[in-house]
């Protein structure tokens, strides 16, 4: 059996089943090549107890698919499923589809120029890339019938037996990509362009973001290392540099993002929205502009429902907050107050509690967030996704940062005041001991706790997360597979299958069956991880300046493991387009801004000479703390304006490309409207070529005026006829002038 | 003599010289009408001592003007000037020019659709409005020769004798406009559209802003009156409502502005920049994109010079600040400490000092700001203007708000501490008295001072300003005129003029001579006034809630007096386009934001129950003050996000128009590219019509495949040939399914 793990080891590299998606033609016919391969595989489930419905639905499925011009082949999947292979049936259809979507892009302003009407030469000039083709075929499969698609939406309604619709991995490329990434320090533009060609812009944007973030991390890593050596903790200088860095990074990325979108020809693509099929409309109305029937959901009603986000955030804060506070208190009590028996085991109690309850609560709240987002009833997939991400950010913010905020702003300054209240644990614990007495030690605020916590979140948690993300799924899948195979073996012992795979296809089908079992890849999970990480750097790295170093190492691995995840642990993603990292941009900006506040507060509270007798900050003046926060925040905002202005004034390849395209477009249109020679001078910003009609026109005009003047001698006509042509005007003007000079001279003599 | 004041009194309304700009043709020929009138008047100065140069330059001027297709007539101005009347010579030239600029607009994305190529029908569909024509003729006169203009730039270089180039007022319209405005409470959309047609979008935007601001003012006026009756001063409720109002107004205007720009067809017009003739380039370089030679000034160098704004702001603060503080201290000393002789006269001393020094200092600083802006060396007029406005805003901010800020945040809280230092005046004053002794009274902080100051700035100063702005220029002009006429009479007594005006033109020429003497209208002055006023409302109205009422009354008059100012006291402005109120928008946003801080601080400091024994705020806790400011600011920012979101989701006529245009454009292009029937369904967002090529194509494809298959039987080809057509796929799929079901059943029986 070909396990997927073994796929990329070199001894399997020459196995043909990984090198083909059943393209039938030699590669020199590029356009032909793209249409003969397997485009998508529909994984079709047959529950034995619903065999009749499943069969009826299967017939409809194949008819729907062939009805929109797709070719189908069916093969056996595992015991209770079929694999339906789909490819676009004709080259003409593909060309037509692609041409149409490109025209649409142009109409929406995504492309600068309209596609050429001469199809054959057009596709030679602008060939079809793999991602584009796969996207269009997917749309053809899933779009509603009234919009010209087959209307196949996996797992819903009529198509509930369709488990998934996925494209097949291009393993030659995957192997090449992973080899490329693993052998260099920095991901290069060309790698990202490759990713874009195969997996679409949405995923390419993630890798481009990773690349930019990783490159930028070099600075805080180096500077942080220096600061750690020289400045120590809680340095205001480090805090300022760190804030400045986060502003520069944020503004840089905002520009870079636009730039990439322009380079990839997807700028403004978010305007072309994919409608959400689950959208519930309240009434249908005629659009006053277009006369079309549009589905309307009152925005005010949506706004009301969006306001539910406020109670949602409060609930999250209460639920997760109380769990965190409880565990935190128990931990402090056990590690710093309690001194009785089993202390060495009891210290793990909070960790156990957190590990058990946190995922459960997070899952519940995530479900709630999903329900809330569905309730808000968005019309498009993008806005739905953005609203969900926003809610998830609240949950992530609390789980990731609340513990540190508690330590920094509650435990350290108010520890002495609050810890006596932890006696409640003391009392509880006494119930469980025989003599009703528990040894306790006097409480001291532990100033190292903050640093330890940061190290935990920025090193330990990152490693754990990496393992959970990349190693655990592989183990999980292996175990499941082993179980399943055992079952299949048992079954096959009894009933011999009538059909065996065709010998020459067997290996290929085996590979497809494996891919069918994989999970879908969700890029938001990876974005979330990076944004949360950026938050640690921006909010708290002043506590432990080595944070940047840790993240630098982590992210090198992360980028590679994410590529591996896509290539090996997931089905090939649908290559969607995007023109930005979307809602995460707002989160980044928010964290960068919040960093200015927390850094200022932490530096002010912890970086003080007059330490108390216990080595802790003492004597903190409220007004001074608030003033420093206020000050830091406004300096931050000011710096942001300056940095934005400076970065906004820089040129970039994307902007150059856009300018070049616009210039070419202008020149072309001007040639069409104004003729060759003028267009040359006019394509620039200012064009008002001198006219040939000047004096002749003037005389003609005067002649015409005198003709009409003979009919009626109005003063208006006389006015313009007094001086005919420039010569007369000059002559008369000169007369006036000499007159004025003479008068002035006479006046002067008189005065003397 | 026809004074301009008498122009609009009804007994003069029928005088023909005000009803004509020498249009020669009957109004039914609309396009002809627009080209026969006097478009511009060039006011040409002849200094007697430089008569020869002036004459040479005059010849060049007339030749340059006729060279670009303009007709000229010359007449005598006053004793030492000529009036050169200019109109565009031929209808064709005008049409060509307008067509070209409209094509340019389309290329820059200002117009949605390209102008129709059939000129005659095109100009019937989209007629030329007066403002458009005047703008183009002005560009024709002033553009550099290499860009096809006459290159006449008033008052500079070769053209230093050209005193001004101005269009003639359309007095029929002006009279109509003022009558319209004076008889209604609110300026209507139609009035603003009229203003736009005659004076261009830049000035129309000012009136639209005035209208919006005035309408919005009704709320704070009414609410403020209620608050004044019920809540009194320093009410936190008033402060919150006021902040909310300012956010809503700001966000509303931002949207309204875009909307108006779309309705007027000028959205994005700021992208078409007018180059600044004074721009100094450092080197010429070839644009990598267009291959054109472009003039380059290194942006980093500009940035360095822009950084000079910081010392400039500090200098302004020091210079104006020390003047204000000095006067403020003297005033306090005299009115509240001093009790000696001449007190009744001495109280006016600070006012006198301010009146003398403030305008002088402001003028010096304004000159400095202008020099600084020139030093920054912008490439376009817009960016130059914006940079200058920014610097002026700093000066205005200090002169307008610093006195109140001093009272609220220095005098009241720290008065008792600081006043003893005013003894320096005491000592000084003692020198001037005989006995060396001056009666003083014990100092008490005067809590009413703040309110009095606000009333001064929001009522008295507004009235004074109105008088300065609208009455003084008229008096000034009358006096100048009287002096000049006296001089002319003296001259004419001696030298009889050889030329008299033609009888039928005399009245018209007199009118033009009057207009030539008027000032140019500068809309920024009026904007500044409104923005500063908005600042008082946003920053300090919590001190005196009647502020809104005062402004409401003031602005009704202001709007009318501004219209009068344009119509009577100024030359007709060049009808420039604009798509926004420009740099003032930033200032509005800044003031609105700052309002949240000052209001919170004022309310916190002054609205407290535990007043001190002297009726003054006592016992102010620094941290609580800062916390309330911090809190208010962030609530403000949060509200801003919500309001922006809500307003952003609203539909508006401009957006509808844009959508309609885009829809029409899409439909048209799709008809051209895809054919009639498809375009119908495709003009919406989602179009992928079902293809005709389906099963037939599939079979054809299969046939072709089998032909090529006969040459080489690769497994890839075999794969797609196993099932030919949907029917076979369905049949085989059914087979697999029944097999799977049978296997499952057999397995089940086995297990039982």
CSV table of N, CA and C in Angstrom, one decimal, chain A residues 346-427:
chain,number,residue,atom,x,y,z
A,346,UNK,N,-0.2,17.9,43.0
A,346,UNK,CA,-1.3,18.9,42.9
A,346,UNK,C,-0.9,20.0,42.0
A,347,UNK,N,0.4,20.3,41.8
A,347,UNK,CA,0.8,21.4,41.0
A,347,UNK,C,0.3,21.2,39.5
A,348,UNK,N,0.0,20.0,39.2
A,348,UNK,CA,-0.5,19.7,37.8
A,348,UNK,C,-2.0,19.9,37.7
A,349,UNK,N,-2.6,20.0,38.8
A,349,UNK,CA,-4.1,20.1,38.8
A,349,UNK,C,-4.6,21.2,37.9
A,350,UNK,N,-4.1,22.5,38.0
A,350,UNK,CA,-4.6,23.5,37.1
A,350,UNK,C,-4.4,23.2,35.6
A,351,UNK,N,-3.2,22.6,35.3
A,351,UNK,CA,-2.9,22.3,33.9
A,351,UNK,C,-4.0,21.2,33.4
A,352,UNK,N,-4.2,20.2,34.3
A,352,UNK,CA,-5.2,19.2,33.9
A,352,UNK,C,-6.6,19.9,33.7
A,353,UNK,N,-6.9,20.7,34.6
A,353,UNK,CA,-8.2,21.4,34.5
A,353,UNK,C,-8.3,22.2,33.2
A,354,UNK,N,-7.3,22.9,32.9
A,354,UNK,CA,-7.2,23.7,31.7
A,354,UNK,C,-7.3,22.8,30.4
A,355,UNK,N,-6.5,21.7,30.5
A,355,UNK,CA,-6.5,20.9,29.3
A,355,UNK,C,-7.8,20.2,29.1
A,356,UNK,N,-8.5,19.9,30.1
A,356,UNK,CA,-9.9,19.3,30.0
A,356,UNK,C,-10.9,20.3,29.6
A,357,UNK,N,-11.0,21.4,30.3
A,357,UNK,CA,-12.1,22.3,30.1
A,357,UNK,C,-12.0,23.3,29.0
A,358,UNK,N,-10.7,23.7,28.8
A,358,UNK,CA,-10.5,24.8,27.8
A,358,UNK,C,-11.0,24.4,26.4
A,359,UNK,N,-10.5,23.2,25.9
A,359,UNK,CA,-11.0,22.8,24.6
A,359,UNK,C,-12.5,22.7,24.5
A,360,UNK,N,-13.1,22.1,25.6
A,360,UNK,CA,-14.5,21.9,25.6
A,360,UNK,C,-15.2,23.2,25.5
A,361,UNK,N,-14.9,24.2,26.4
A,361,UNK,CA,-15.5,25.5,26.4
A,361,UNK,C,-15.3,26.2,25.1
A,362,UNK,N,-14.1,26.1,24.5
A,362,UNK,CA,-13.8,26.8,23.3
A,362,UNK,C,-14.7,26.2,22.2
A,363,UNK,N,-14.8,24.9,22.2
A,363,UNK,CA,-15.7,24.3,21.1
A,363,UNK,C,-17.1,24.8,21.3
A,364,UNK,N,-17.6,24.8,22.5
A,364,UNK,CA,-19.0,25.3,22.7
A,364,UNK,C,-19.1,26.8,22.2
A,365,UNK,N,-18.1,27.6,22.6
A,365,UNK,CA,-18.2,29.0,22.2
A,365,UNK,C,-18.0,29.2,20.7
A,366,UNK,N,-17.2,28.3,20.1
A,366,UNK,CA,-17.0,28.4,18.6
A,366,UNK,C,-18.3,28.1,17.9
A,367,UNK,N,-19.0,27.0,18.5
A,367,UNK,CA,-20.3,26.7,17.9
A,367,UNK,C,-21.3,27.9,18.1
A,368,UNK,N,-21.2,28.5,19.2
A,368,UNK,CA,-22.1,29.7,19.5
A,368,UNK,C,-21.8,30.8,18.5
A,369,UNK,N,-20.5,31.0,18.2
A,369,UNK,CA,-20.0,32.0,17.3
A,369,UNK,C,-20.6,31.7,15.9
A,370,UNK,N,-20.5,30.4,15.6
A,370,UNK,CA,-21.0,30.0,14.2
A,370,UNK,C,-22.5,30.2,14.1
A,371,UNK,N,-23.2,29.9,15.1
A,371,UNK,CA,-24.7,30.1,15.1
A,371,UNK,C,-25.0,31.5,15.0
A,372,UNK,N,-24.3,32.4,15.7
A,372,UNK,CA,-24.5,33.8,15.7
A,372,UNK,C,-24.2,34.4,14.3
A,373,UNK,N,-23.2,33.8,13.7
A,373,UNK,CA,-22.8,34.3,12.4
A,373,UNK,C,-23.9,33.9,11.4
A,374,UNK,N,-24.4,32.7,11.5
A,374,UNK,CA,-25.5,32.3,10.6
A,374,UNK,C,-26.7,33.1,10.9
A,375,UNK,N,-26.9,33.5,12.1
A,375,UNK,CA,-28.1,34.3,12.5
A,375,UNK,C,-28.0,35.7,11.8
A,376,UNK,N,-26.7,36.2,11.7
A,376,UNK,CA,-26.6,37.5,11.1
A,376,UNK,C,-26.8,37.5,9.6
A,377,UNK,N,-26.9,36.3,9.0
A,377,UNK,CA,-27.4,36.0,7.7
A,377,UNK,C,-26.8,36.9,6.6
A,378,UNK,N,-25.5,36.6,6.3
A,378,UNK,CA,-24.9,37.4,5.3
A,378,UNK,C,-25.2,36.9,3.9
A,379,UNK,N,-25.1,37.8,3.0
A,379,UNK,CA,-25.4,37.5,1.6
A,379,UNK,C,-24.3,36.8,0.9
A,380,UNK,N,-23.0,37.1,1.3
A,380,UNK,CA,-21.9,36.6,0.6
A,380,UNK,C,-21.0,35.8,1.5
A,381,UNK,N,-20.3,34.9,0.9
A,381,UNK,CA,-19.4,34.0,1.7
A,381,UNK,C,-18.3,34.8,2.4
A,382,UNK,N,-17.8,35.8,1.7
A,382,UNK,CA,-16.7,36.6,2.3
A,382,UNK,C,-17.1,37.3,3.6
A,383,UNK,N,-18.3,38.0,3.5
A,383,UNK,CA,-18.7,38.7,4.7
A,383,UNK,C,-19.1,37.8,5.9
A,384,UNK,N,-19.6,36.6,5.5
A,384,UNK,CA,-19.9,35.6,6.5
A,384,UNK,C,-18.6,35.2,7.2
A,385,UNK,N,-17.6,34.9,6.4
A,385,UNK,CA,-16.3,34.4,6.9
A,385,UNK,C,-15.7,35.5,7.8
A,386,UNK,N,-15.8,36.8,7.3
A,386,UNK,CA,-15.1,37.8,8.1
A,386,UNK,C,-15.8,38.0,9.4
A,387,UNK,N,-17.1,37.9,9.4
A,387,UNK,CA,-17.9,38.0,10.7
A,387,UNK,C,-17.5,36.9,11.7
A,388,UNK,N,-17.3,35.7,11.1
A,388,UNK,CA,-17.0,34.6,12.0
A,388,UNK,C,-15.6,34.7,12.5
A,389,UNK,N,-14.7,35.2,11.7
A,389,UNK,CA,-13.3,35.4,12.1
A,389,UNK,C,-13.2,36.4,13.2
A,390,UNK,N,-14.0,37.4,13.1
A,390,UNK,CA,-14.1,38.5,14.1
A,390,UNK,C,-14.5,37.9,15.5
A,391,UNK,N,-15.4,37.0,15.5
A,391,UNK,CA,-15.9,36.4,16.7
A,391,UNK,C,-14.8,35.5,17.3
A,392,UNK,N,-14.2,34.7,16.4
A,392,UNK,CA,-13.2,33.8,16.8
A,392,UNK,C,-12.0,34.6,17.4
A,393,UNK,N,-11.8,35.7,16.9
A,393,UNK,CA,-10.7,36.5,17.4
A,393,UNK,C,-10.9,36.9,18.9
A,394,UNK,N,-12.1,37.2,19.2
A,394,UNK,CA,-12.5,37.5,20.6
A,394,UNK,C,-12.1,36.3,21.5
A,395,UNK,N,-12.5,35.1,21.1
A,395,UNK,CA,-12.2,33.9,21.8
A,395,UNK,C,-10.7,33.7,22.0
A,396,UNK,N,-10.0,33.8,20.8
A,396,UNK,CA,-8.6,33.6,20.8
A,396,UNK,C,-7.9,34.6,21.7
A,397,UNK,N,-8.4,35.8,21.6
A,397,UNK,CA,-7.7,36.9,22.4
A,397,UNK,C,-7.8,36.6,23.9
A,398,UNK,N,-8.9,36.1,24.3
A,398,UNK,CA,-9.1,35.8,25.7
A,398,UNK,C,-8.2,34.6,26.1
A,399,UNK,N,-8.3,33.5,25.3
A,399,UNK,CA,-7.5,32.3,25.7
A,399,UNK,C,-6.0,32.6,25.7
A,400,UNK,N,-5.6,33.4,24.7
A,400,UNK,CA,-4.2,33.6,24.5
A,400,UNK,C,-3.6,34.6,25.5
A,401,UNK,N,-4.3,35.7,25.6
A,401,UNK,CA,-3.6,36.8,26.3
A,401,UNK,C,-4.1,37.1,27.8
A,402,UNK,N,-5.3,36.6,28.1
A,402,UNK,CA,-5.8,36.9,29.4
A,402,UNK,C,-4.9,36.4,30.5
A,403,UNK,N,-4.4,35.2,30.4
A,403,UNK,CA,-3.5,34.7,31.6
A,403,UNK,C,-2.3,35.7,31.8
A,404,UNK,N,-1.7,36.2,30.8
A,404,UNK,CA,-0.6,37.1,30.9
A,404,UNK,C,-1.1,38.5,31.5
A,405,UNK,N,-2.2,38.9,31.0
A,405,UNK,CA,-2.7,40.2,31.4
A,405,UNK,C,-3.0,40.1,32.9
A,406,UNK,N,-3.6,38.9,33.3
A,406,UNK,CA,-3.9,38.7,34.7
A,406,UNK,C,-2.6,38.8,35.6
A,407,UNK,N,-1.6,38.1,35.1
A,407,UNK,CA,-0.3,38.1,35.9
A,407,UNK,C,0.2,39.6,36.0
A,408,UNK,N,0.3,40.2,34.8
A,408,UNK,CA,1.0,41.5,34.8
A,408,UNK,C,0.2,42.6,35.5
A,409,UNK,N,-1.1,42.6,35.3
A,409,UNK,CA,-1.9,43.8,35.8
A,409,UNK,C,-2.8,43.5,37.1
A,410,UNK,N,-2.8,42.2,37.4
A,410,UNK,CA,-3.6,41.9,38.7
A,410,UNK,C,-2.7,41.2,39.7
A,411,UNK,N,-2.1,40.1,39.3
A,411,UNK,CA,-1.3,39.3,40.3
A,411,UNK,C,-0.1,40.1,40.9
A,412,UNK,N,0.7,40.7,40.0
A,412,UNK,CA,1.9,41.4,40.5
A,412,UNK,C,1.5,42.6,41.4
A,413,UNK,N,0.7,43.6,40.8
A,413,UNK,CA,0.4,44.7,41.7
A,413,UNK,C,-0.5,44.5,42.8
A,414,UNK,N,-1.5,43.6,42.7
A,414,UNK,CA,-2.5,43.4,43.7
A,414,UNK,C,-2.4,42.1,44.5
A,415,UNK,N,-1.3,41.3,44.2
A,415,UNK,CA,-1.2,40.0,44.7
A,415,UNK,C,-1.3,39.9,46.2
A,416,UNK,N,-0.6,40.8,46.9
A,416,UNK,CA,-0.6,40.8,48.3
A,416,UNK,C,-2.0,41.0,48.9
A,417,UNK,N,-2.8,41.9,48.1
A,417,UNK,CA,-4.2,42.2,48.6
A,417,UNK,C,-5.1,41.0,48.3
A,418,UNK,N,-4.9,40.4,47.2
A,418,UNK,CA,-5.9,39.4,46.7
A,418,UNK,C,-5.7,38.0,47.3
A,419,UNK,N,-4.4,37.6,47.5
A,419,UNK,CA,-4.1,36.2,47.8
A,419,UNK,C,-4.8,35.8,49.1
A,420,UNK,N,-4.9,36.6,50.1
A,420,UNK,CA,-5.7,36.1,51.3
A,420,UNK,C,-7.1,35.6,51.0
A,421,UNK,N,-7.7,36.1,49.9
A,421,UNK,CA,-9.0,35.6,49.5
A,421,UNK,C,-8.9,34.1,49.0
A,422,UNK,N,-7.7,33.7,48.7
A,422,UNK,CA,-7.5,32.3,48.2
A,422,UNK,C,-7.7,31.3,49.4
A,423,UNK,N,-7.9,31.8,50.5
A,423,UNK,CA,-8.2,30.9,51.7
A,423,UNK,C,-9.4,30.0,51.4
A,424,UNK,N,-10.2,30.4,50.5
A,424,UNK,CA,-11.3,29.5,50.2
A,424,UNK,C,-10.8,28.1,49.7
A,425,UNK,N,-9.7,28.1,49.0
A,425,UNK,CA,-9.1,26.8,48.7
A,425,UNK,C,-8.5,26.1,49.9
A,426,UNK,N,-8.0,26.9,50.7
A,426,UNK,CA,-7.4,26.4,52.0
A,426,UNK,C,-8.5,25.6,52.8
A,427,UNK,N,-9.6,26.3,52.9
A,427,UNK,CA,-10.8,25.7,53.6
A,427,UNK,C,-11.3,24.5,53.0
